[in-house]
Short mmCIF file of C-alpha atoms in Angstrom, two decimals:
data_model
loop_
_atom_site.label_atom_id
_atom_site.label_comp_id
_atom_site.label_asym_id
_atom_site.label_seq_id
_atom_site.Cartn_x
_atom_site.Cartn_y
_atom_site.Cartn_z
CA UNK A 1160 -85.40 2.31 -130.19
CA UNK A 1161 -82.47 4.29 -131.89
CA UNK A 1162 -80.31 3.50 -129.12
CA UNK A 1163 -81.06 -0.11 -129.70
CA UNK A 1164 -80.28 -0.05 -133.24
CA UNK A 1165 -77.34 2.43 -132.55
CA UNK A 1166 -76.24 -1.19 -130.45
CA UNK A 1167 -77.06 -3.77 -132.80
CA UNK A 1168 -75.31 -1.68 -136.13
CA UNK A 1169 -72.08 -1.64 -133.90
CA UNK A 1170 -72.04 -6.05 -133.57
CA UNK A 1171 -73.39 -6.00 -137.68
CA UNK A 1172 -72.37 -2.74 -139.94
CA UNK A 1173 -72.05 -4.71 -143.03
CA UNK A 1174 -75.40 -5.80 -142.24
CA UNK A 1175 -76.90 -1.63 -142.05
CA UNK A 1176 -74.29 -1.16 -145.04
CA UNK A 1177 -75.55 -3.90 -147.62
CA UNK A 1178 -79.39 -2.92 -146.46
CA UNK A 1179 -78.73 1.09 -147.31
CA UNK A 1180 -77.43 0.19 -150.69
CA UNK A 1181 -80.36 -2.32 -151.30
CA UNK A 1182 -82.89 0.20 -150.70
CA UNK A 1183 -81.13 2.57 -152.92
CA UNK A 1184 -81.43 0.01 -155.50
CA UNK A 1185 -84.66 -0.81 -155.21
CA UNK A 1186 -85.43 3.00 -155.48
CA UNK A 1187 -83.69 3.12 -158.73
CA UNK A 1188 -85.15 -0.13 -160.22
CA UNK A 1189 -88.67 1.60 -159.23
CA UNK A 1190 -88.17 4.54 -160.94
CA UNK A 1191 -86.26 3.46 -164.65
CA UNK A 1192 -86.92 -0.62 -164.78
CA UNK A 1193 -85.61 -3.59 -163.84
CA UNK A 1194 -81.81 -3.44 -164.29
CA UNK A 1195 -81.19 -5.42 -167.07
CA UNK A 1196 -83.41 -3.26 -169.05
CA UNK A 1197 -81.65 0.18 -168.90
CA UNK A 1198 -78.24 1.15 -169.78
CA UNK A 1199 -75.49 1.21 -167.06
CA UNK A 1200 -73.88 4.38 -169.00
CA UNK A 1201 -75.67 7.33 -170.44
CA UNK A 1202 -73.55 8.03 -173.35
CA UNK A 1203 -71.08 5.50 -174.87
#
């Protein structure tokens, strides 16, 4: 199965790229809140 996905992130990388940095996000929103509720920048 890797070697199939190695295949299909080859034809769609922005596809693999956008989904990394949505789970990221998701991890983040899970642990401090939904975005618009905490600040983008620690200190101001």
């Amino acid at each position: 199965t890797s070697i199939i996905l190695w295949e299909i992130e080859k034809i769609f990388f922005t596809f693999f790229y956008i989904m990394v940095h949505f789970s990221m996000n998701l991890a983040q929103e899970a642990i401090l809140e939904p975005v618009q509720y905490h600040w983008m920048y620690l200190l101001r």
